[in-house]
XYZ file of N, CA, C and O in Angstrom:
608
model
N 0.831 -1.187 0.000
C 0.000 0.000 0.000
C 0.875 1.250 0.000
O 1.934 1.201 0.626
N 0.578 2.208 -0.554
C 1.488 3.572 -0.982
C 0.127 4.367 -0.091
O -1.022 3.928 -0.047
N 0.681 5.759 0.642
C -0.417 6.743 0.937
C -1.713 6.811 -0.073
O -2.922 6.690 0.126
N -0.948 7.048 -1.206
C -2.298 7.372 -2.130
C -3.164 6.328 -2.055
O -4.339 6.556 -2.341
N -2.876 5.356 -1.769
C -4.124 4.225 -1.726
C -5.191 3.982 -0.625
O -6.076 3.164 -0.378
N -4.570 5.292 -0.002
C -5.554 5.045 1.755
C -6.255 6.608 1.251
O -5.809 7.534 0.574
N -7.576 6.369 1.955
C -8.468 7.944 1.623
C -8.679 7.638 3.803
O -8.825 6.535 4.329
N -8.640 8.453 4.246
C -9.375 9.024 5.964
C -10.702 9.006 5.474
O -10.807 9.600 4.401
N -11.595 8.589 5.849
C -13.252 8.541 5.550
C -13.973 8.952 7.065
O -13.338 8.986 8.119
N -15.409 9.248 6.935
C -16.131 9.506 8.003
C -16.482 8.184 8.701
O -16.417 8.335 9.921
N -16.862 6.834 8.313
C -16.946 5.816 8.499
C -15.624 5.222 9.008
O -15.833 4.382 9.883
N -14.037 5.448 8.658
C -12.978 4.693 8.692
C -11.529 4.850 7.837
O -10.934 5.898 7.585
N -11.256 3.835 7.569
C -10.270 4.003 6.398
C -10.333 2.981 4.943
O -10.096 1.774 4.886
N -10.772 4.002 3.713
C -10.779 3.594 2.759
C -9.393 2.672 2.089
O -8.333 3.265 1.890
N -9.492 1.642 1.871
C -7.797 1.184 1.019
C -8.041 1.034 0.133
O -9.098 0.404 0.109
N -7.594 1.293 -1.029
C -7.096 1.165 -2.628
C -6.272 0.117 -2.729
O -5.090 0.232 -2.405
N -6.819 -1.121 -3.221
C -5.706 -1.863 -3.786
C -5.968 -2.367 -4.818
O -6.998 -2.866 -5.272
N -4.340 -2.128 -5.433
C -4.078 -1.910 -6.536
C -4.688 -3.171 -7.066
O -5.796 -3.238 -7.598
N -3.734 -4.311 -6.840
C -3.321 -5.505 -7.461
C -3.331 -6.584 -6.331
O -2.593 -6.402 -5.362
N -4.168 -7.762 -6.399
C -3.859 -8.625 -5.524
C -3.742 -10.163 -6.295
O -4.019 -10.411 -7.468
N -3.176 -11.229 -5.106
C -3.403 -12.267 -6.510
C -4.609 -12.993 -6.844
O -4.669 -14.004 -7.545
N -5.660 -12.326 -6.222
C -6.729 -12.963 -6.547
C -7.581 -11.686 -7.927
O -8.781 -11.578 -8.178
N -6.426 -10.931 -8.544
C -6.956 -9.785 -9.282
C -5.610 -10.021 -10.663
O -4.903 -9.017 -10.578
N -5.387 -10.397 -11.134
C -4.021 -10.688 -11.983
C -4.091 -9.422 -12.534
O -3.279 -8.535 -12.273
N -5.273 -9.274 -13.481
C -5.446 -8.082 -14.321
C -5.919 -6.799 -13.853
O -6.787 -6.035 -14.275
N -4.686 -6.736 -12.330
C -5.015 -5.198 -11.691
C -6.069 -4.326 -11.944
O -5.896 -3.199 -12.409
N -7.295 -4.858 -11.622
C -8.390 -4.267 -11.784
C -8.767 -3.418 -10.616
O -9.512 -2.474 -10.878
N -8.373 -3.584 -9.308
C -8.587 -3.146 -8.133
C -9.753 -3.029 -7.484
O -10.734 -3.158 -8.218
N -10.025 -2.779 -6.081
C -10.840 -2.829 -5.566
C -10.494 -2.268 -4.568
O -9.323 -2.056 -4.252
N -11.851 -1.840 -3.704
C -11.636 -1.057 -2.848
C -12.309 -1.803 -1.235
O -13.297 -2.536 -1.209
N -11.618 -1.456 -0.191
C -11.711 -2.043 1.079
C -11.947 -1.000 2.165
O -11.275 0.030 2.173
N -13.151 -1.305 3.344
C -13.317 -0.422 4.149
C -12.906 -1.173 5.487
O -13.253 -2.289 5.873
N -12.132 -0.314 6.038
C -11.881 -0.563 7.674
C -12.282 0.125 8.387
O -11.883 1.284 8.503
N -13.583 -0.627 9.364
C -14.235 0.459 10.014
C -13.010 0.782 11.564
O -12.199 -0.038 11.996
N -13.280 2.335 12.157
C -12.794 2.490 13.614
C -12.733 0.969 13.862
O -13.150 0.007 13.217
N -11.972 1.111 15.190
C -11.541 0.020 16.308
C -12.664 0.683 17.370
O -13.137 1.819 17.419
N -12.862 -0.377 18.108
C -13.519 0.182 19.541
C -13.042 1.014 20.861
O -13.571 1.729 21.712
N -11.244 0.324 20.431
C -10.648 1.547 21.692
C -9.306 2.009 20.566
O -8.986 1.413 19.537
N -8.705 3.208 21.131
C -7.608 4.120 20.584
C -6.626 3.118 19.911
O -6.354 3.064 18.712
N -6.049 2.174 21.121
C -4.911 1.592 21.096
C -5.394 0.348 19.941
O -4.847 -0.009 18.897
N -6.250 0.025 20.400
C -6.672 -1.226 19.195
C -7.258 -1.232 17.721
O -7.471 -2.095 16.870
N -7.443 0.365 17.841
C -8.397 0.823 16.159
C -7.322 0.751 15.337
O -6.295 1.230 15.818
N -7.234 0.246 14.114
C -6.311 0.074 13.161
C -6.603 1.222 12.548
O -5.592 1.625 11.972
N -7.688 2.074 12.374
C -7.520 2.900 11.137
C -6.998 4.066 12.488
O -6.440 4.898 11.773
N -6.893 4.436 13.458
C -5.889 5.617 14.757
C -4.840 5.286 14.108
O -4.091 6.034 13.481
N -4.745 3.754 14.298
C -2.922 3.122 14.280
C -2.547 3.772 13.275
O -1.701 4.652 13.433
N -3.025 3.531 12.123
C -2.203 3.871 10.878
C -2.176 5.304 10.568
O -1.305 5.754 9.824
N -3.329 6.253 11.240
C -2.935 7.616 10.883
C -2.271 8.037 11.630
O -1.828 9.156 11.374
N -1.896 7.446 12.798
C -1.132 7.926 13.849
C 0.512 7.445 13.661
O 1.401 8.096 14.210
N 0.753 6.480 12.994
C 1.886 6.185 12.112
C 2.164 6.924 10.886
O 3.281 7.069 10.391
N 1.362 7.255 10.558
C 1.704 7.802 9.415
C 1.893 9.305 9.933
O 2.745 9.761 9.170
N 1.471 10.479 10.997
C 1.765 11.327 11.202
C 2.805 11.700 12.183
O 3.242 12.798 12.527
N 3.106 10.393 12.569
C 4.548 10.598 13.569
C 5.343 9.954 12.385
O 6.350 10.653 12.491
N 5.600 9.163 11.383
C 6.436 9.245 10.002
C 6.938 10.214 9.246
O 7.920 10.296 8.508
N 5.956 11.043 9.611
C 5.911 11.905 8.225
C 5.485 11.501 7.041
O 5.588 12.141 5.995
N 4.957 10.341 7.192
C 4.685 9.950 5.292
C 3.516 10.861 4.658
O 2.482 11.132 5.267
N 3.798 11.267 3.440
C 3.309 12.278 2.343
C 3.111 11.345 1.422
O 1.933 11.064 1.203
N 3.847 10.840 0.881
C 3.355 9.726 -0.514
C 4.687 8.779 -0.414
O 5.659 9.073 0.281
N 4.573 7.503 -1.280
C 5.446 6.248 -0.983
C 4.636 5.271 -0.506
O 3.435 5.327 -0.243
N 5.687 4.034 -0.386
C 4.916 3.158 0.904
C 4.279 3.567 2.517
O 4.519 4.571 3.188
N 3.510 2.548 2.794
C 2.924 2.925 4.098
C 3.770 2.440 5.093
O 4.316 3.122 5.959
N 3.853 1.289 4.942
C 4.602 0.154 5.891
C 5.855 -0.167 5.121
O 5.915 -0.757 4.042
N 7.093 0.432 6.021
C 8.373 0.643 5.741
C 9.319 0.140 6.789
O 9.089 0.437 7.961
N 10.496 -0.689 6.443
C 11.573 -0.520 7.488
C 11.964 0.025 8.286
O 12.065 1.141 7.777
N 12.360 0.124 9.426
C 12.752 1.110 10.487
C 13.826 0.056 11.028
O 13.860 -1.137 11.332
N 15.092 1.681 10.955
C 16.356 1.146 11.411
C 16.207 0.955 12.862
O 15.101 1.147 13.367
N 17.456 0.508 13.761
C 17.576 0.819 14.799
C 17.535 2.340 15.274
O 17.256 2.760 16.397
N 17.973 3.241 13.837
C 18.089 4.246 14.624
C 16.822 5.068 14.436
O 16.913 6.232 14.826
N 15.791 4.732 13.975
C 14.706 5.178 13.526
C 14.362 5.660 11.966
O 13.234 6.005 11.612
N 15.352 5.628 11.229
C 15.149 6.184 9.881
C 14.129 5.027 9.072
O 14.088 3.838 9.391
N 13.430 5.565 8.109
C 12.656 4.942 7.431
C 13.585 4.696 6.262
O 14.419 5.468 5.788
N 13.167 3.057 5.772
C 13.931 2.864 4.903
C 12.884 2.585 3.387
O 12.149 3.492 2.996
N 12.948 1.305 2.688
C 12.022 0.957 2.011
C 10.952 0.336 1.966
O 10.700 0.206 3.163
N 10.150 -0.137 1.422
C 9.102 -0.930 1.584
C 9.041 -2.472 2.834
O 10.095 -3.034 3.131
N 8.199 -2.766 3.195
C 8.489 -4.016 3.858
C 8.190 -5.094 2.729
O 7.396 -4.984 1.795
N 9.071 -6.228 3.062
C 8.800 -7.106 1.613
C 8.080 -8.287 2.781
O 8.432 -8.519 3.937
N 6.977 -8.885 1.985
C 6.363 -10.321 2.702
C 7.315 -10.615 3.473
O 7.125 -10.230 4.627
N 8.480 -11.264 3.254
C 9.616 -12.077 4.445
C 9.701 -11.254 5.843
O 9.655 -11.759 6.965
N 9.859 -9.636 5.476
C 9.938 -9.207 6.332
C 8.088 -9.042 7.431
O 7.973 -9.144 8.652
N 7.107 -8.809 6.530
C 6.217 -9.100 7.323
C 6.155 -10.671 8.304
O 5.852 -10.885 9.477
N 6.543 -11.453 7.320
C 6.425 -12.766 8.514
C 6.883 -13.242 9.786
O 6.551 -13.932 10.749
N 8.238 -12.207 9.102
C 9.086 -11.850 10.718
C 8.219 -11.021 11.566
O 7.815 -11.406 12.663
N 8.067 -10.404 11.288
C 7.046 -9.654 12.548
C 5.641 -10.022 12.737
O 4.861 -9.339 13.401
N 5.267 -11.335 12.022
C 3.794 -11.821 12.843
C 4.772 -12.850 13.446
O 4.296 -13.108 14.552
N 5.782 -13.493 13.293
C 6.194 -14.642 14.076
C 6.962 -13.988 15.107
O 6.991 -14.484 16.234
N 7.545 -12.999 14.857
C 7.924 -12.686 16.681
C 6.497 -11.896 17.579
O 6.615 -11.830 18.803
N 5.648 -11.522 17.155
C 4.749 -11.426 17.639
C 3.154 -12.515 18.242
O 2.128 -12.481 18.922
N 3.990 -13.353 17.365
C 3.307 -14.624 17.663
C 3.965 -15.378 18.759
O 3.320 -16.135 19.485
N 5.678 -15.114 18.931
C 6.244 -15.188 19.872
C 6.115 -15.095 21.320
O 6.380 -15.875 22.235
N 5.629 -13.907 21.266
C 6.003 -12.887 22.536
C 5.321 -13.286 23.303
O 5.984 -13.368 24.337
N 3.648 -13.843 23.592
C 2.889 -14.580 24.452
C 3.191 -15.833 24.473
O 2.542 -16.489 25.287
N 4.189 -16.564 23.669
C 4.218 -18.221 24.275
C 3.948 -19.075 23.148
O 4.028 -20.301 23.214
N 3.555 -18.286 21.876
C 3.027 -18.989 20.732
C 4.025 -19.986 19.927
O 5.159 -19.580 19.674
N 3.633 -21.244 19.533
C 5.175 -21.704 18.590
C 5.178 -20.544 17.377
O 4.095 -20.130 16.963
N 6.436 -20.037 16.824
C 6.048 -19.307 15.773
C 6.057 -19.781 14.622
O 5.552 -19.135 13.705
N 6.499 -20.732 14.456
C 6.383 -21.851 13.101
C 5.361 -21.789 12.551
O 5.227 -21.952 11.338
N 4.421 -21.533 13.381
C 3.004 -22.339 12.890
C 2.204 -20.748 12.497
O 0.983 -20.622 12.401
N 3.278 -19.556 12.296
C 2.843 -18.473 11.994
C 3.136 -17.393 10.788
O 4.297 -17.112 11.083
N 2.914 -16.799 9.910
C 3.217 -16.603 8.289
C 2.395 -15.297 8.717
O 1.701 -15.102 9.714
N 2.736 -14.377 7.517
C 2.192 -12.948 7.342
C 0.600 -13.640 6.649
O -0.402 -12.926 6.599
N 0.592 -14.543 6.343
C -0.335 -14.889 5.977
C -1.416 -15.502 6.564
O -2.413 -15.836 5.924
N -1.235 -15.720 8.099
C -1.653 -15.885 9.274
C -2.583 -14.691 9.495
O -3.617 -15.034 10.069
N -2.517 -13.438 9.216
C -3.418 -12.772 9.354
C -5.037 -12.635 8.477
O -6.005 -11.945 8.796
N -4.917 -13.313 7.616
C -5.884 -13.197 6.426
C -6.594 -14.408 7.043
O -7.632 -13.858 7.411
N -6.716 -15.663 7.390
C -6.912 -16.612 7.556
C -7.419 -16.287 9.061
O -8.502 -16.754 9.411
N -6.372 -15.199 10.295
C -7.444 -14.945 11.691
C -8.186 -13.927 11.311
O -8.873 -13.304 12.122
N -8.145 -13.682 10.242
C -9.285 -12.747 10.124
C -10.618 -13.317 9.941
O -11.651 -13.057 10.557
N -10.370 -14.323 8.772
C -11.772 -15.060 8.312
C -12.172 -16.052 9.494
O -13.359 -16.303 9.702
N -11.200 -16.584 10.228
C -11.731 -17.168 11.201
C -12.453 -16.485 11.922
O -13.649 -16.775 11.892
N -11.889 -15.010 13.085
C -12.529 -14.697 13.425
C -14.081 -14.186 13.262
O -14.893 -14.064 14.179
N -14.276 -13.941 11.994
C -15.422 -12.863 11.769
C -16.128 -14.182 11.968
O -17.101 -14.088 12.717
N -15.937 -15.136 11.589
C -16.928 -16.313 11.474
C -17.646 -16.747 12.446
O -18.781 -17.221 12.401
N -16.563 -16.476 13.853
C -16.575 -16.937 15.266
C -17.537 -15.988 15.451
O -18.462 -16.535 16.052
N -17.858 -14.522 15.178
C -18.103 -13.457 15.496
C -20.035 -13.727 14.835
O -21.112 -13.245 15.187
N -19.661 -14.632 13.872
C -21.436 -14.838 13.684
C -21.274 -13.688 11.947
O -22.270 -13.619 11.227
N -20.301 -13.124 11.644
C -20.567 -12.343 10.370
C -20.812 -13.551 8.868
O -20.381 -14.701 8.794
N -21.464 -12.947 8.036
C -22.398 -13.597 6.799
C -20.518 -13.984 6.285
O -19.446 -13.380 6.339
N -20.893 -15.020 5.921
C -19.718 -15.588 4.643
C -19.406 -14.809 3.436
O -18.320 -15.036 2.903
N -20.492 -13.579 2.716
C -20.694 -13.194 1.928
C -20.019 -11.746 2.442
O -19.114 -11.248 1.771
N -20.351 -11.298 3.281
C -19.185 -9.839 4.466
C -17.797 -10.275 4.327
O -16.977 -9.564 3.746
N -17.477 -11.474 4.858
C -16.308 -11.939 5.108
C -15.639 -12.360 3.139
O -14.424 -12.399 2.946
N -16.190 -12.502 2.483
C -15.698 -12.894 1.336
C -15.212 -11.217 0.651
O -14.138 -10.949 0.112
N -16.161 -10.459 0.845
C -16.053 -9.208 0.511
C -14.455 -8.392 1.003
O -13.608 -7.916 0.247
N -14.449 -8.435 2.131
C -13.247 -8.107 2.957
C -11.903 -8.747 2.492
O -10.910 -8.019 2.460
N -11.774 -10.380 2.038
C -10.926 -10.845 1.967
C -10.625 -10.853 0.481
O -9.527 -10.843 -0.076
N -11.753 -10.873 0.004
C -11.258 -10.967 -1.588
C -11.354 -12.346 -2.167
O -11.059 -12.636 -3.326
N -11.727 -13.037 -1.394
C -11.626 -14.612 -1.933
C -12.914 -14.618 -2.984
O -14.028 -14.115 -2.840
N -12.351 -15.377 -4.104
C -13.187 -15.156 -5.217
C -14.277 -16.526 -5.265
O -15.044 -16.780 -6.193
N -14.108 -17.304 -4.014
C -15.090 -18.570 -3.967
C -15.306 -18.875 -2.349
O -14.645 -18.833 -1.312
N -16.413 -19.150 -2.709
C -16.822 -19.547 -1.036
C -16.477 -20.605 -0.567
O -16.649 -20.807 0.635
N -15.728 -21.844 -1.622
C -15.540 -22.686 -0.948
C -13.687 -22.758 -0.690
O -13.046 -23.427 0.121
N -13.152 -21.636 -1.894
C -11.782 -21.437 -0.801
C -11.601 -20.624 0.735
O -10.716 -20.811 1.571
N -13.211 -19.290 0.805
C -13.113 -18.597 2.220
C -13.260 -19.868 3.149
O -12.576 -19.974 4.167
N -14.126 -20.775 2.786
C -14.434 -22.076 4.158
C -12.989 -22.410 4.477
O -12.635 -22.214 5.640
N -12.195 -22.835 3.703
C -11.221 -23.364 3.785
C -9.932 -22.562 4.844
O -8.878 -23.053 5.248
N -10.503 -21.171 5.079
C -9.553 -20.319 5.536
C -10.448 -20.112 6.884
O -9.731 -19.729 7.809
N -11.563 -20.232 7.180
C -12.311 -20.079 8.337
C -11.949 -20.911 9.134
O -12.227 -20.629 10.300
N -11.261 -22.146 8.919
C -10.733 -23.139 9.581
C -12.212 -23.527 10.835
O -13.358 -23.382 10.411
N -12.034 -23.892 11.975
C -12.468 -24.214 12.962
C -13.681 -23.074 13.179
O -14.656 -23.327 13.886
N -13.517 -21.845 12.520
C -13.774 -20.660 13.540
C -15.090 -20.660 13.782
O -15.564 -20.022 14.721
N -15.982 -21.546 12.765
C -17.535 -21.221 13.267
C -18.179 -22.955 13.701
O -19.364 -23.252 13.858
N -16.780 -24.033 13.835
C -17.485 -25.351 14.454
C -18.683 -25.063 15.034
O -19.777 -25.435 14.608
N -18.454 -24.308 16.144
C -20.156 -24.575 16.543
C -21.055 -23.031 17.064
O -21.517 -22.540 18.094
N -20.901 -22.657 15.372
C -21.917 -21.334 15.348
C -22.844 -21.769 14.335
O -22.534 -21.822 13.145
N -24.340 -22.180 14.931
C -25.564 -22.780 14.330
C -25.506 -24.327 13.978
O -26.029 -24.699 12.928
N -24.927 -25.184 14.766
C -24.707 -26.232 14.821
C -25.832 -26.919 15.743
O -26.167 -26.770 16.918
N -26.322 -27.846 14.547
C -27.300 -28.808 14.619
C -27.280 -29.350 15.669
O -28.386 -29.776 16.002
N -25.957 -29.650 16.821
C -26.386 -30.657 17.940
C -26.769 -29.978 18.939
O -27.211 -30.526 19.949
N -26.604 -28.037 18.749
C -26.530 -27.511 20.285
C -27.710 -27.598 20.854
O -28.542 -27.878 19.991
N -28.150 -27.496 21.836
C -29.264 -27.716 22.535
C -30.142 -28.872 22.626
O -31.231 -28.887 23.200
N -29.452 -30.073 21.868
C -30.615 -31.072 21.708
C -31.014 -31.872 23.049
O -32.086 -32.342 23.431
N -29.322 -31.826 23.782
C -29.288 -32.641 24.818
C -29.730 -32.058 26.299
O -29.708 -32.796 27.284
């Protein structure tokens, strides 16, 4: 994501993306992130609040940072995975079992857990079939509207 691809909205934060691989022929689409419920946890604070202690004006969003604080270039996937696996770390987690791609997958899990339509959650993720989003929901809705609850 480059600045220009984020709009500040009254609802949240608009994203522009460009190109994904579920889009070959960069057609793009557009993604809404609503507020967070508190400061520290709202992703669309986080990112304007990163972006105005950055300074970023235009470029990438999510960039390297030295030790000494300078911004460098883009973050490349490898480097995102490093930072969901040491963050997957830090509470006790194995991190093996954790990929930048770990986030797309707790996402669909969660919303699922959360009771949101498959058709919300497909929207958000981009998955162009419902039966690859199932596949990424993993566990998350075992037993949301499940036939055995209450029988016993």
């Amino acid at each position: 994501l480059n600045v220009g691809d984020l709009a500040f909205v009254e609802d949240g934060l608009q994203l522009h993306l460009r190109r994904s691989k579920t889009d070959p022929e960069a057609r793009g689409r557009k993604v809404g992130i609503p507020f967070g419920g508190g400061p520290a946890t709202c992703p669309v604070r986080v990112v304007k609040a990163w972006m105005l202690e950055a300074g970023l004006e235009r470029g990438p969003v999510f960039r390297h940072v030295t030790r000494h604080g300078e911004l460098k270039r883009r973050l490349t996937p490898h480097a995102v995975a490093t930072i969901v696996k040491r963050a997957a770390a830090a509470p006790g987690h194995d991190p093996t079992r954790f990929s930048g791609h770990s986030l797309r997958a707790g996402f669909a899990t969660a919303a699922a857990r959360a009771g949101k339509p498959e058709r919300a959650i497909q929207a958000q993720t981009g998955h162009k079939s419902l039966a690859q989003l199932r596949r990424y929901v993993r566990e998350g809705s075992l037993f949301l509207e499940n036939a055995a609850a209450g029988l016993l």
